[in-house]
Amino acid sequence: DSRQTIRTVAIFAVASLIPAALLMVTAFVRINIVLILLRQALGSPQVPGNQVLSALAIMLTAIVMEPIGEQLYREAVVPLASRKIGFEEAISTGLRPIKTFMAMQIIRTNHENYLQELYKEAEPLRSESAYPENGEDYPLRILAPAFLLSELTTALMMGFFLYLPFLVIDLVVSAVLAAMGLFMLPPTMIAMPLKLILFVLADGWLLVSKSLLASFASGGPSP
């Protein structure tokens, strides 16, 4: 009947949003944005392609999230499969390590004020003394957007530091060409090959990947 049809459509709609929701509460956002900014800083907006960068971001995300995934599987999936706990308890137990991860990243990047500001907007009648003591104690509807805002801010800061050396190369090339009187020669024709070869010689992709992984392990937002 119509109710069954609506229920089926709703289930498929929710299921289609699960992958995007999982990416929003993991390390993917920071890693993907930094890699995209790095590509733009190199001056090659199409190479590597979006699929390549997304694949690299997903694989690096898997490395970061592996301990959380193992804890979730051990504490929620296995007991649920063996019928030791119910579905609702499994959801609550499975969300605990994810919320802890998000709260840790917010604290490590000094963005606790995001939690407080969003909490004030969501609970305007509560006083400041009613703030939860720990980040993971905030409800998911507050913690998730605060985490996403924190990751966006951190990713842009890392992208800024990545841009600086490439900006220096652009400025030097422009100054040299101007001094030589080659005003008709586009600086990008000289700067982009220089940036590419210097980046490759410095093993840049590996260094950036290690810095991204370390930013979650040690909490440092700088590359």
mmCIF file of N, CA and C in Angstrom, residues 73-151:
data_model
loop_
_atom_site.group_PDB
_atom_site.id
_atom_site.type_symbol
_atom_site.label_atom_id
_atom_site.label_comp_id
_atom_site.label_asym_id
_atom_site.label_seq_id
_atom_site.Cartn_x
_atom_site.Cartn_y
_atom_site.Cartn_z
ATOM 1 N N TYR A 73 33.593 -2.007 16.218
ATOM 2 C CA TYR A 73 33.261 -3.393 15.858
ATOM 3 C C TYR A 73 33.279 -4.294 17.084
ATOM 4 N N ARG A 74 34.266 -4.110 17.944
ATOM 5 C CA ARG A 74 34.425 -4.967 19.121
ATOM 6 C C ARG A 74 33.346 -4.721 20.163
ATOM 7 N N GLU A 75 32.961 -3.456 20.345
ATOM 8 C CA GLU A 75 32.049 -3.123 21.431
ATOM 9 C C GLU A 75 30.585 -3.059 21.021
ATOM 10 N N ALA A 76 30.315 -2.917 19.717
ATOM 11 C CA ALA A 76 28.922 -2.769 19.284
ATOM 12 C C ALA A 76 28.486 -3.850 18.306
ATOM 13 N N VAL A 77 29.281 -4.059 17.254
ATOM 14 C CA VAL A 77 28.842 -4.989 16.202
ATOM 15 C C VAL A 77 28.850 -6.431 16.690
ATOM 16 N N VAL A 78 29.960 -6.839 17.325
ATOM 17 C CA VAL A 78 30.058 -8.233 17.787
ATOM 18 C C VAL A 78 28.992 -8.561 18.836
ATOM 19 N N PRO A 79 28.800 -7.727 19.879
ATOM 20 C CA PRO A 79 27.725 -8.041 20.838
ATOM 21 C C PRO A 79 26.336 -8.043 20.208
ATOM 22 N N LEU A 80 26.113 -7.170 19.230
ATOM 23 C CA LEU A 80 24.808 -7.153 18.566
ATOM 24 C C LEU A 80 24.610 -8.417 17.748
ATOM 25 N N ALA A 81 25.661 -8.847 17.039
ATOM 26 C CA ALA A 81 25.549 -10.057 16.230
ATOM 27 C C ALA A 81 25.322 -11.292 17.092
ATOM 28 N N SER A 82 25.903 -11.307 18.280
ATOM 29 C CA SER A 82 25.715 -12.448 19.191
ATOM 30 C C SER A 82 24.498 -12.270 20.091
ATOM 31 N N ARG A 83 23.736 -11.198 19.862
ATOM 32 C CA ARG A 83 22.496 -10.932 20.588
ATOM 33 C C ARG A 83 22.712 -10.723 22.081
ATOM 34 N N LYS A 84 23.883 -10.190 22.432
ATOM 35 C CA LYS A 84 24.135 -9.858 23.833
ATOM 36 C C LYS A 84 23.552 -8.493 24.195
ATOM 37 N N ILE A 85 23.410 -7.625 23.199
ATOM 38 C CA ILE A 85 22.814 -6.305 23.402
ATOM 39 C C ILE A 85 21.784 -6.065 22.323
ATOM 40 N N GLY A 86 20.880 -5.116 22.574
ATOM 41 C CA GLY A 86 19.865 -4.771 21.594
ATOM 42 C C GLY A 86 20.372 -3.760 20.579
ATOM 43 N N PHE A 87 19.510 -3.472 19.595
ATOM 44 C CA PHE A 87 19.902 -2.569 18.511
ATOM 45 C C PHE A 87 20.150 -1.159 19.031
ATOM 46 N N GLU A 88 19.264 -0.654 19.889
ATOM 47 C CA GLU A 88 19.416 0.698 20.418
ATOM 48 C C GLU A 88 20.692 0.825 21.253
ATOM 49 N N GLU A 89 20.988 -0.179 22.053
ATOM 50 C CA GLU A 89 22.215 -0.141 22.852
ATOM 51 C C GLU A 89 23.447 -0.218 21.956
ATOM 52 N N ALA A 90 23.341 -0.981 20.873
ATOM 53 C CA ALA A 90 24.466 -1.072 19.934
ATOM 54 C C ALA A 90 24.726 0.274 19.266
ATOM 55 N N ILE A 91 23.658 0.980 18.914
ATOM 56 C CA ILE A 91 23.825 2.307 18.312
ATOM 57 C C ILE A 91 24.483 3.258 19.307
ATOM 58 N N SER A 92 24.011 3.241 20.546
ATOM 59 C CA SER A 92 24.582 4.114 21.576
ATOM 60 C C SER A 92 26.044 3.788 21.845
ATOM 61 N N THR A 93 26.344 2.491 21.917
ATOM 62 C CA THR A 93 27.720 2.066 22.164
ATOM 63 C C THR A 93 28.619 2.384 20.984
ATOM 64 N N GLY A 94 28.097 2.220 19.762
ATOM 65 C CA GLY A 94 28.887 2.491 18.575
ATOM 66 C C GLY A 94 29.171 3.963 18.372
ATOM 67 N N LEU A 95 28.261 4.817 18.812
ATOM 68 C CA LEU A 95 28.474 6.258 18.670
ATOM 69 C C LEU A 95 29.499 6.793 19.651
ATOM 70 N N ARG A 96 29.721 6.083 20.755
ATOM 71 C CA ARG A 96 30.616 6.591 21.799
ATOM 72 C C ARG A 96 32.042 6.833 21.296
ATOM 73 N N PRO A 97 32.705 5.875 20.628
ATOM 74 C CA PRO A 97 34.069 6.166 20.144
ATOM 75 C C PRO A 97 34.111 7.232 19.060
ATOM 76 N N ILE A 98 33.052 7.318 18.242
ATOM 77 C CA ILE A 98 33.009 8.349 17.205
ATOM 78 C C ILE A 98 32.892 9.729 17.842
ATOM 79 N N LYS A 99 32.023 9.851 18.840
ATOM 80 C CA LYS A 99 31.879 11.128 19.526
ATOM 81 C C LYS A 99 33.160 11.504 20.259
ATOM 82 N N THR A 100 33.836 10.519 20.840
ATOM 83 C CA THR A 100 35.106 10.793 21.515
ATOM 84 C C THR A 100 36.147 11.292 20.529
ATOM 85 N N PHE A 101 36.202 10.679 19.354
ATOM 86 C CA PHE A 101 37.145 11.116 18.320
ATOM 87 C C PHE A 101 36.865 12.550 17.902
ATOM 88 N N MET A 102 35.604 12.871 17.656
ATOM 89 C CA MET A 102 35.259 14.225 17.235
ATOM 90 C C MET A 102 35.602 15.239 18.326
ATOM 91 N N ALA A 103 35.276 14.900 19.562
ATOM 92 C CA ALA A 103 35.560 15.814 20.670
ATOM 93 C C ALA A 103 37.058 16.031 20.825
ATOM 94 N N MET A 104 37.859 14.977 20.656
ATOM 95 C CA MET A 104 39.312 15.103 20.787
ATOM 96 C C MET A 104 39.883 16.031 19.723
ATOM 97 N N GLN A 105 39.371 15.931 18.495
ATOM 98 C CA GLN A 105 39.879 16.796 17.426
ATOM 99 C C GLN A 105 39.499 18.252 17.674
ATOM 100 N N ILE A 106 38.301 18.479 18.189
ATOM 101 C CA ILE A 106 37.882 19.849 18.500
ATOM 102 C C ILE A 106 38.769 20.446 19.588
ATOM 103 N N ILE A 107 39.067 19.651 20.607
ATOM 104 C CA ILE A 107 39.905 20.133 21.708
ATOM 105 C C ILE A 107 41.333 20.357 21.237
ATOM 106 N N ARG A 108 41.862 19.441 20.444
ATOM 107 C CA ARG A 108 43.245 19.541 19.982
ATOM 108 C C ARG A 108 43.477 20.764 19.096
ATOM 109 N N THR A 109 42.454 21.175 18.378
ATOM 110 C CA THR A 109 42.588 22.345 17.507
ATOM 111 C C THR A 109 42.089 23.626 18.184
ATOM 112 N N ASN A 110 41.811 23.532 19.495
ATOM 113 C CA ASN A 110 41.404 24.710 20.290
ATOM 114 C C ASN A 110 40.137 25.366 19.752
ATOM 115 N N HIS A 111 39.154 24.547 19.425
ATOM 116 C CA HIS A 111 37.889 25.056 18.909
ATOM 117 C C HIS A 111 36.721 24.677 19.824
ATOM 118 N N GLU A 112 36.991 24.615 21.118
ATOM 119 C CA GLU A 112 35.904 24.286 22.052
ATOM 120 C C GLU A 112 34.779 25.312 22.015
ATOM 121 N N ASN A 113 35.121 26.550 21.632
ATOM 122 C CA ASN A 113 34.084 27.584 21.590
ATOM 123 C C ASN A 113 33.019 27.272 20.549
ATOM 124 N N TYR A 114 33.355 26.467 19.532
ATOM 125 C CA TYR A 114 32.346 26.071 18.545
ATOM 126 C C TYR A 114 31.232 25.274 19.222
ATOM 127 N N LEU A 115 31.633 24.361 20.112
ATOM 128 C CA LEU A 115 30.639 23.577 20.840
ATOM 129 C C LEU A 115 29.746 24.476 21.681
ATOM 130 N N GLN A 116 30.354 25.413 22.385
ATOM 131 C CA GLN A 116 29.587 26.274 23.273
ATOM 132 C C GLN A 116 28.642 27.197 22.506
ATOM 133 N N GLU A 117 29.129 27.740 21.392
ATOM 134 C CA GLU A 117 28.286 28.649 20.612
ATOM 135 C C GLU A 117 27.097 27.912 20.003
ATOM 136 N N LEU A 118 27.343 26.733 19.446
ATOM 137 C CA LEU A 118 26.239 25.963 18.876
ATOM 138 C C LEU A 118 25.281 25.490 19.950
ATOM 139 N N TYR A 119 25.817 25.166 21.128
ATOM 140 C CA TYR A 119 24.955 24.732 22.225
ATOM 141 C C TYR A 119 24.060 25.875 22.696
ATOM 142 N N LYS A 120 24.616 27.093 22.719
ATOM 143 C CA LYS A 120 23.801 28.250 23.101
ATOM 144 C C LYS A 120 22.689 28.492 22.094
ATOM 145 N N GLU A 121 22.983 28.279 20.802
ATOM 146 C CA GLU A 121 21.954 28.473 19.782
ATOM 147 C C GLU A 121 20.878 27.396 19.852
ATOM 148 N N ALA A 122 21.297 26.170 20.168
ATOM 149 C CA ALA A 122 20.338 25.067 20.233
ATOM 150 C C ALA A 122 19.559 25.054 21.536
ATOM 151 N N GLU A 123 20.188 25.514 22.613
ATOM 152 C CA GLU A 123 19.556 25.539 23.939
ATOM 153 C C GLU A 123 19.641 26.953 24.503
ATOM 154 N N PRO A 124 18.896 27.900 23.956
ATOM 155 C CA PRO A 124 19.052 29.296 24.382
ATOM 156 C C PRO A 124 18.637 29.563 25.822
ATOM 157 N N LEU A 125 17.819 28.696 26.406
ATOM 158 C CA LEU A 125 17.327 28.929 27.759
ATOM 159 C C LEU A 125 18.291 28.417 28.828
ATOM 160 N N ARG A 126 19.294 27.673 28.433
ATOM 161 C CA ARG A 126 20.233 27.134 29.410
ATOM 162 C C ARG A 126 21.314 28.153 29.721
ATOM 163 N N SER A 127 21.787 28.142 30.955
ATOM 164 C CA SER A 127 22.853 29.056 31.361
ATOM 165 C C SER A 127 24.207 28.464 30.978
ATOM 166 N N GLU A 128 25.251 29.312 31.036
ATOM 167 C CA GLU A 128 26.584 28.849 30.677
ATOM 168 C C GLU A 128 27.093 27.779 31.637
ATOM 169 N N SER A 129 26.618 27.807 32.853
ATOM 170 C CA SER A 129 27.046 26.793 33.820
ATOM 171 C C SER A 129 26.487 25.417 33.499
ATOM 172 N N ALA A 130 25.516 25.360 32.559
ATOM 173 C CA ALA A 130 24.896 24.085 32.205
ATOM 174 C C ALA A 130 25.601 23.395 31.054
ATOM 175 N N TYR A 131 26.728 23.972 30.574
ATOM 176 C CA TYR A 131 27.479 23.319 29.501
ATOM 177 C C TYR A 131 27.991 21.954 29.984
ATOM 178 N N PRO A 132 27.923 20.939 29.125
ATOM 179 C CA PRO A 132 28.534 19.653 29.500
ATOM 180 C C PRO A 132 30.027 19.814 29.764
ATOM 181 N N GLU A 133 30.548 19.065 30.716
ATOM 182 C CA GLU A 133 31.954 19.198 31.095
ATOM 183 C C GLU A 133 32.882 18.659 30.016
ATOM 184 N N ASN A 134 32.518 17.538 29.400
ATOM 185 C CA ASN A 134 33.360 16.910 28.391
ATOM 186 C C ASN A 134 32.754 17.077 27.007
ATOM 187 N N GLY A 135 33.623 17.137 25.991
ATOM 188 C CA GLY A 135 33.146 17.326 24.633
ATOM 189 C C GLY A 135 32.237 16.216 24.160
ATOM 190 N N GLU A 136 32.557 14.963 24.540
ATOM 191 C CA GLU A 136 31.742 13.841 24.086
ATOM 192 C C GLU A 136 30.382 13.779 24.772
ATOM 193 N N ASP A 137 30.186 14.602 25.829
ATOM 194 C CA ASP A 137 28.895 14.635 26.507
ATOM 195 C C ASP A 137 27.873 15.507 25.774
ATOM 196 N N TYR A 138 28.330 16.292 24.814
ATOM 197 C CA TYR A 138 27.390 17.088 24.025
ATOM 198 C C TYR A 138 26.559 16.173 23.135
ATOM 199 N N PRO A 139 25.313 16.524 22.872
ATOM 200 C CA PRO A 139 24.514 15.701 21.955
ATOM 201 C C PRO A 139 25.109 15.711 20.553
ATOM 202 N N LEU A 140 24.835 14.649 19.811
ATOM 203 C CA LEU A 140 25.429 14.500 18.477
ATOM 204 C C LEU A 140 25.011 15.630 17.549
ATOM 205 N N ARG A 141 23.816 16.160 17.699
ATOM 206 C CA ARG A 141 23.356 17.244 16.838
ATOM 207 C C ARG A 141 24.158 18.523 17.073
ATOM 208 N N ILE A 142 24.853 18.632 18.189
ATOM 209 C CA ILE A 142 25.750 19.760 18.466
ATOM 210 C C ILE A 142 27.187 19.400 18.118
ATOM 211 N N LEU A 143 27.593 18.195 18.507
ATOM 212 C CA LEU A 143 28.981 17.778 18.326
ATOM 213 C C LEU A 143 29.349 17.639 16.858
ATOM 214 N N ALA A 144 28.453 17.082 16.051
ATOM 215 C CA ALA A 144 28.767 16.841 14.640
ATOM 216 C C ALA A 144 29.012 18.141 13.858
ATOM 217 N N PRO A 145 28.097 19.138 13.925
ATOM 218 C CA PRO A 145 28.391 20.382 13.203
ATOM 219 C C PRO A 145 29.584 21.141 13.759
ATOM 220 N N ALA A 146 29.797 21.075 15.078
ATOM 221 C CA ALA A 146 30.972 21.733 15.651
ATOM 222 C C ALA A 146 32.254 21.077 15.148
ATOM 223 N N PHE A 147 32.248 19.755 15.053
ATOM 224 C CA PHE A 147 33.399 19.043 14.517
ATOM 225 C C PHE A 147 33.645 19.413 13.061
ATOM 226 N N LEU A 148 32.583 19.507 12.279
ATOM 227 C CA LEU A 148 32.730 19.847 10.864
ATOM 228 C C LEU A 148 33.277 21.265 10.696
ATOM 229 N N LEU A 149 32.769 22.195 11.484
ATOM 230 C CA LEU A 149 33.298 23.565 11.442
ATOM 231 C C LEU A 149 34.766 23.604 11.852
ATOM 232 N N SER A 150 35.111 22.836 12.874
ATOM 233 C CA SER A 150 36.495 22.775 13.322
ATOM 234 C C SER A 150 37.402 22.215 12.229
ATOM 235 N N GLU A 151 36.944 21.160 11.562
ATOM 236 C CA GLU A 151 37.756 20.552 10.505
ATOM 237 C C GLU A 151 37.929 21.494 9.324
#
